[in-house]
């Protein structure tokens, strides 16, 4: 008897909750004032603007630089979270979140569970699978999204509506 391989599931179905989180993050960021973007929980912590820029930078870096997705336009986001990076407003952050999500969404629509084992080199610790990279970017989004919510909430601004 021949063993049957289960049908591959599109990753957009597997990671559907991530899109909802991104929509809520965009909804949170869009109306922030310049003053709200400078909120931080402590003097030694990053401002909200830099945390959101860090989310955008990481998405672009992992999906473009490491997984080879998209063209060179994604490289513009690599420096957004650096100390000497660009000065950003809420509209730019909103666009960055939406654009990087579009890249991720296109990948998740194209990839299936059969693609999760593909391996990619990293600059600091050898090879990583596509599964590892996707999960790493998800956990990164969730961690730093929570950090933004906490910072804003500590100043009386509602955080991400989960």
PDB file of C-alpha atoms in Angstrom:
ATOM      1  CA  UNK A   1       0.000   0.000   0.000  1.00  0.00           C
ATOM      2  CA  UNK A   2       1.284   3.449  -0.934  1.00  0.00           C
ATOM      3  CA  UNK A   3       1.459   6.088   1.762  1.00  0.00           C
ATOM      4  CA  UNK A   4      -0.427   9.224   0.774  1.00  0.00           C
ATOM      5  CA  UNK A   5       1.075  12.640   1.341  1.00  0.00           C
ATOM      6  CA  UNK A   6      -1.404  15.110   2.831  1.00  0.00           C
ATOM      7  CA  UNK A   7      -2.349  18.025   0.614  1.00  0.00           C
ATOM      8  CA  UNK A   8      -0.277  21.143   1.184  1.00  0.00           C
ATOM      9  CA  UNK A   9      -2.057  23.954   3.004  1.00  0.00           C
ATOM     10  CA  UNK A  10      -1.514  27.560   1.881  1.00  0.00           C
ATOM     11  CA  UNK A  11       0.389  29.479   4.551  1.00  0.00           C
ATOM     12  CA  UNK A  12      -2.097  32.356   4.306  1.00  0.00           C
ATOM     13  CA  UNK A  13      -4.570  29.972   5.954  1.00  0.00           C
ATOM     14  CA  UNK A  14      -2.099  28.770   8.569  1.00  0.00           C
ATOM     15  CA  UNK A  15      -1.087  32.282   9.643  1.00  0.00           C
ATOM     16  CA  UNK A  16      -4.424  34.101   9.152  1.00  0.00           C
ATOM     17  CA  UNK A  17      -4.320  35.628  12.646  1.00  0.00           C
ATOM     18  CA  UNK A  18      -1.144  37.525  11.810  1.00  0.00           C
ATOM     19  CA  UNK A  19      -3.020  39.621   9.247  1.00  0.00           C
ATOM     20  CA  UNK A  20      -5.590  40.586  11.873  1.00  0.00           C
ATOM     21  CA  UNK A  21      -2.824  41.633  14.252  1.00  0.00           C
ATOM     22  CA  UNK A  22      -1.258  43.766  11.521  1.00  0.00           C
ATOM     23  CA  UNK A  23      -4.601  45.467  10.814  1.00  0.00           C
ATOM     24  CA  UNK A  24      -4.977  46.296  14.498  1.00  0.00           C
ATOM     25  CA  UNK A  25      -1.418  47.601  14.665  1.00  0.00           C
ATOM     26  CA  UNK A  26      -2.055  49.856  11.645  1.00  0.00           C
ATOM     27  CA  UNK A  27      -5.295  51.085  13.265  1.00  0.00           C
ATOM     28  CA  UNK A  28      -3.354  51.906  16.426  1.00  0.00           C
ATOM     29  CA  UNK A  29      -0.522  53.727  14.640  1.00  0.00           C
ATOM     30  CA  UNK A  30      -2.452  55.766  12.049  1.00  0.00           C
ATOM     31  CA  UNK A  31      -3.917  58.425  14.390  1.00  0.00           C
ATOM     32  CA  UNK A  32      -0.872  58.879  16.634  1.00  0.00           C
ATOM     33  CA  UNK A  33       0.281  62.463  17.074  1.00  0.00           C
ATOM     34  CA  UNK A  34       3.938  63.501  16.920  1.00  0.00           C
ATOM     35  CA  UNK A  35       3.887  63.761  20.719  1.00  0.00           C
ATOM     36  CA  UNK A  36       2.427  60.270  21.136  1.00  0.00           C
ATOM     37  CA  UNK A  37       5.117  58.854  18.840  1.00  0.00           C
ATOM     38  CA  UNK A  38       7.770  60.066  21.297  1.00  0.00           C
ATOM     39  CA  UNK A  39       6.279  58.216  24.273  1.00  0.00           C
ATOM     40  CA  UNK A  40       8.587  55.723  25.960  1.00  0.00           C
ATOM     41  CA  UNK A  41       8.180  53.725  29.148  1.00  0.00           C
ATOM     42  CA  UNK A  42      11.564  54.797  30.524  1.00  0.00           C
ATOM     43  CA  UNK A  43      14.428  57.036  29.493  1.00  0.00           C
ATOM     44  CA  UNK A  44      16.534  54.037  28.458  1.00  0.00           C
ATOM     45  CA  UNK A  45      13.752  52.568  26.275  1.00  0.00           C
ATOM     46  CA  UNK A  46      12.945  53.328  22.647  1.00  0.00           C
ATOM     47  CA  UNK A  47      10.241  55.783  21.649  1.00  0.00           C
ATOM     48  CA  UNK A  48       7.055  54.370  20.112  1.00  0.00           C
ATOM     49  CA  UNK A  49       8.133  55.668  16.687  1.00  0.00           C
ATOM     50  CA  UNK A  50      11.394  53.683  16.871  1.00  0.00           C
ATOM     51  CA  UNK A  51       9.649  50.521  18.053  1.00  0.00           C
ATOM     52  CA  UNK A  52       7.223  50.620  15.139  1.00  0.00           C
ATOM     53  CA  UNK A  53      10.071  51.432  12.745  1.00  0.00           C
ATOM     54  CA  UNK A  54      11.899  48.414  14.193  1.00  0.00           C
ATOM     55  CA  UNK A  55       8.942  46.151  13.363  1.00  0.00           C
ATOM     56  CA  UNK A  56       8.956  47.456   9.781  1.00  0.00           C
ATOM     57  CA  UNK A  57      12.739  47.135   9.435  1.00  0.00           C
ATOM     58  CA  UNK A  58      12.774  43.568  10.716  1.00  0.00           C
ATOM     59  CA  UNK A  59       9.990  42.489   8.362  1.00  0.00           C
ATOM     60  CA  UNK A  60      11.788  43.966   5.352  1.00  0.00           C
ATOM     61  CA  UNK A  61      15.157  42.586   6.389  1.00  0.00           C
ATOM     62  CA  UNK A  62      14.018  39.016   7.048  1.00  0.00           C
ATOM     63  CA  UNK A  63      11.740  38.683   4.037  1.00  0.00           C
ATOM     64  CA  UNK A  64      13.920  40.529   1.513  1.00  0.00           C
ATOM     65  CA  UNK A  65      17.487  40.144   2.747  1.00  0.00           C
ATOM     66  CA  UNK A  66      17.228  36.628   4.168  1.00  0.00           C
ATOM     67  CA  UNK A  67      14.416  34.985   2.199  1.00  0.00           C
ATOM     68  CA  UNK A  68      15.173  36.848  -1.049  1.00  0.00           C
ATOM     69  CA  UNK A  69      11.646  38.128  -1.577  1.00  0.00           C
ATOM     70  CA  UNK A  70      10.822  41.352  -3.394  1.00  0.00           C
ATOM     71  CA  UNK A  71      13.136  43.809  -5.091  1.00  0.00           C
ATOM     72  CA  UNK A  72      15.648  46.379  -3.852  1.00  0.00           C
ATOM     73  CA  UNK A  73      12.903  48.824  -2.768  1.00  0.00           C
ATOM     74  CA  UNK A  74      12.639  46.895   0.532  1.00  0.00           C
ATOM     75  CA  UNK A  75      16.171  47.937   1.471  1.00  0.00           C
ATOM     76  CA  UNK A  76      14.910  51.477   2.205  1.00  0.00           C
ATOM     77  CA  UNK A  77      13.366  50.109   5.402  1.00  0.00           C
ATOM     78  CA  UNK A  78      16.548  48.533   6.768  1.00  0.00           C
ATOM     79  CA  UNK A  79      17.720  51.731   8.478  1.00  0.00           C
ATOM     80  CA  UNK A  80      14.389  53.014   9.773  1.00  0.00           C
ATOM     81  CA  UNK A  81      15.079  51.847  13.322  1.00  0.00           C
ATOM     82  CA  UNK A  82      18.675  53.029  13.525  1.00  0.00           C
ATOM     83  CA  UNK A  83      19.643  55.984  15.706  1.00  0.00           C
ATOM     84  CA  UNK A  84      20.499  58.031  12.615  1.00  0.00           C
ATOM     85  CA  UNK A  85      17.526  56.699  10.639  1.00  0.00           C
ATOM     86  CA  UNK A  86      14.904  58.954   9.079  1.00  0.00           C
ATOM     87  CA  UNK A  87      12.494  61.045  11.126  1.00  0.00           C
ATOM     88  CA  UNK A  88       9.123  59.383  10.639  1.00  0.00           C
ATOM     89  CA  UNK A  89       5.526  60.390  11.205  1.00  0.00           C
ATOM     90  CA  UNK A  90       2.426  58.247  11.743  1.00  0.00           C
ATOM     91  CA  UNK A  91       1.480  58.268   8.049  1.00  0.00           C
ATOM     92  CA  UNK A  92       4.920  56.961   7.061  1.00  0.00           C
ATOM     93  CA  UNK A  93       4.782  54.274   9.744  1.00  0.00           C
ATOM     94  CA  UNK A  94       1.297  53.274   8.619  1.00  0.00           C
ATOM     95  CA  UNK A  95       2.522  52.978   5.031  1.00  0.00           C
ATOM     96  CA  UNK A  96       5.578  50.994   6.136  1.00  0.00           C
ATOM     97  CA  UNK A  97       3.404  48.545   8.076  1.00  0.00           C
ATOM     98  CA  UNK A  98       1.009  48.178   5.150  1.00  0.00           C
ATOM     99  CA  UNK A  99       3.742  47.760   2.542  1.00  0.00           C
ATOM    100  CA  UNK A 100       5.747  45.243   4.527  1.00  0.00           C
ATOM    101  CA  UNK A 101       2.536  43.356   5.273  1.00  0.00           C
ATOM    102  CA  UNK A 102       1.780  43.280   1.536  1.00  0.00           C
ATOM    103  CA  UNK A 103       5.149  41.607   0.914  1.00  0.00           C
ATOM    104  CA  UNK A 104       4.507  39.086   3.687  1.00  0.00           C
ATOM    105  CA  UNK A 105       0.945  38.472   2.516  1.00  0.00           C
ATOM    106  CA  UNK A 106       2.065  37.807  -1.057  1.00  0.00           C
ATOM    107  CA  UNK A 107       4.586  35.278   0.222  1.00  0.00           C
ATOM    108  CA  UNK A 108       2.071  33.539   2.485  1.00  0.00           C
ATOM    109  CA  UNK A 109      -0.402  33.320  -0.417  1.00  0.00           C
ATOM    110  CA  UNK A 110       2.242  31.683  -2.641  1.00  0.00           C
ATOM    111  CA  UNK A 111       3.878  29.379  -0.107  1.00  0.00           C
ATOM    112  CA  UNK A 112       2.369  26.198   1.301  1.00  0.00           C
ATOM    113  CA  UNK A 113       3.203  23.966   4.243  1.00  0.00           C
ATOM    114  CA  UNK A 114       5.472  22.047   1.857  1.00  0.00           C
ATOM    115  CA  UNK A 115       7.698  25.139   1.647  1.00  0.00           C
ATOM    116  CA  UNK A 116       8.312  25.483   5.391  1.00  0.00           C
ATOM    117  CA  UNK A 117      11.451  23.341   5.384  1.00  0.00           C
ATOM    118  CA  UNK A 118      13.335  25.455   2.832  1.00  0.00           C
ATOM    119  CA  UNK A 119      16.643  26.648   4.291  1.00  0.00           C
ATOM    120  CA  UNK A 120      18.240  30.066   4.080  1.00  0.00           C
ATOM    121  CA  UNK A 121      21.593  31.372   5.324  1.00  0.00           C
ATOM    122  CA  UNK A 122      21.745  33.946   8.096  1.00  0.00           C
ATOM    123  CA  UNK A 123      24.654  36.238   8.716  1.00  0.00           C
ATOM    124  CA  UNK A 124      25.185  35.275  12.339  1.00  0.00           C
ATOM    125  CA  UNK A 125      24.069  31.727  13.059  1.00  0.00           C
ATOM    126  CA  UNK A 126      24.079  29.515   9.995  1.00  0.00           C
ATOM    127  CA  UNK A 127      21.014  28.185   8.226  1.00  0.00           C
ATOM    128  CA  UNK A 128      17.393  28.802   9.224  1.00  0.00           C
ATOM    129  CA  UNK A 129      14.257  27.289   7.762  1.00  0.00           C
ATOM    130  CA  UNK A 130      11.451  29.320   6.235  1.00  0.00           C
ATOM    131  CA  UNK A 131       9.327  28.101   9.178  1.00  0.00           C
ATOM    132  CA  UNK A 132      11.834  29.540  11.661  1.00  0.00           C
ATOM    133  CA  UNK A 133      11.969  32.896   9.852  1.00  0.00           C
ATOM    134  CA  UNK A 134       8.173  33.217   9.663  1.00  0.00           C
ATOM    135  CA  UNK A 135       7.752  32.352  13.333  1.00  0.00           C
ATOM    136  CA  UNK A 136      10.592  34.690  14.311  1.00  0.00           C
ATOM    137  CA  UNK A 137       8.980  37.625  12.487  1.00  0.00           C
ATOM    138  CA  UNK A 138       5.565  36.801  14.017  1.00  0.00           C
ATOM    139  CA  UNK A 139       6.955  36.671  17.543  1.00  0.00           C
ATOM    140  CA  UNK A 140       8.908  39.855  16.850  1.00  0.00           C
ATOM    141  CA  UNK A 141       5.732  41.636  15.671  1.00  0.00           C
ATOM    142  CA  UNK A 142       3.806  40.435  18.729  1.00  0.00           C
ATOM    143  CA  UNK A 143       6.508  41.320  21.240  1.00  0.00           C
ATOM    144  CA  UNK A 144       7.132  44.812  19.915  1.00  0.00           C
ATOM    145  CA  UNK A 145       3.426  45.421  19.240  1.00  0.00           C
ATOM    146  CA  UNK A 146       2.867  44.658  22.917  1.00  0.00           C
ATOM    147  CA  UNK A 147       5.700  47.005  23.817  1.00  0.00           C
ATOM    148  CA  UNK A 148       3.996  49.797  21.835  1.00  0.00           C
ATOM    149  CA  UNK A 149       0.673  49.033  23.551  1.00  0.00           C
ATOM    150  CA  UNK A 150       2.306  49.123  26.974  1.00  0.00           C
ATOM    151  CA  UNK A 151       4.112  52.398  26.285  1.00  0.00           C
ATOM    152  CA  UNK A 152       0.987  54.088  24.966  1.00  0.00           C
ATOM    153  CA  UNK A 153      -1.202  52.638  27.719  1.00  0.00           C
ATOM    154  CA  UNK A 154       1.159  53.934  30.389  1.00  0.00           C
ATOM    155  CA  UNK A 155       0.446  57.413  29.006  1.00  0.00           C
ATOM    156  CA  UNK A 156      -3.309  56.993  28.794  1.00  0.00           C
ATOM    157  CA  UNK A 157      -3.468  56.175  25.068  1.00  0.00           C
ATOM    158  CA  UNK A 158      -5.383  52.960  24.310  1.00  0.00           C
ATOM    159  CA  UNK A 159      -3.198  50.138  23.002  1.00  0.00           C
ATOM    160  CA  UNK A 160      -3.862  47.440  20.421  1.00  0.00           C
ATOM    161  CA  UNK A 161      -7.459  46.262  20.571  1.00  0.00           C
ATOM    162  CA  UNK A 162      -7.243  42.496  20.788  1.00  0.00           C
TER     163      UNK A 162
END
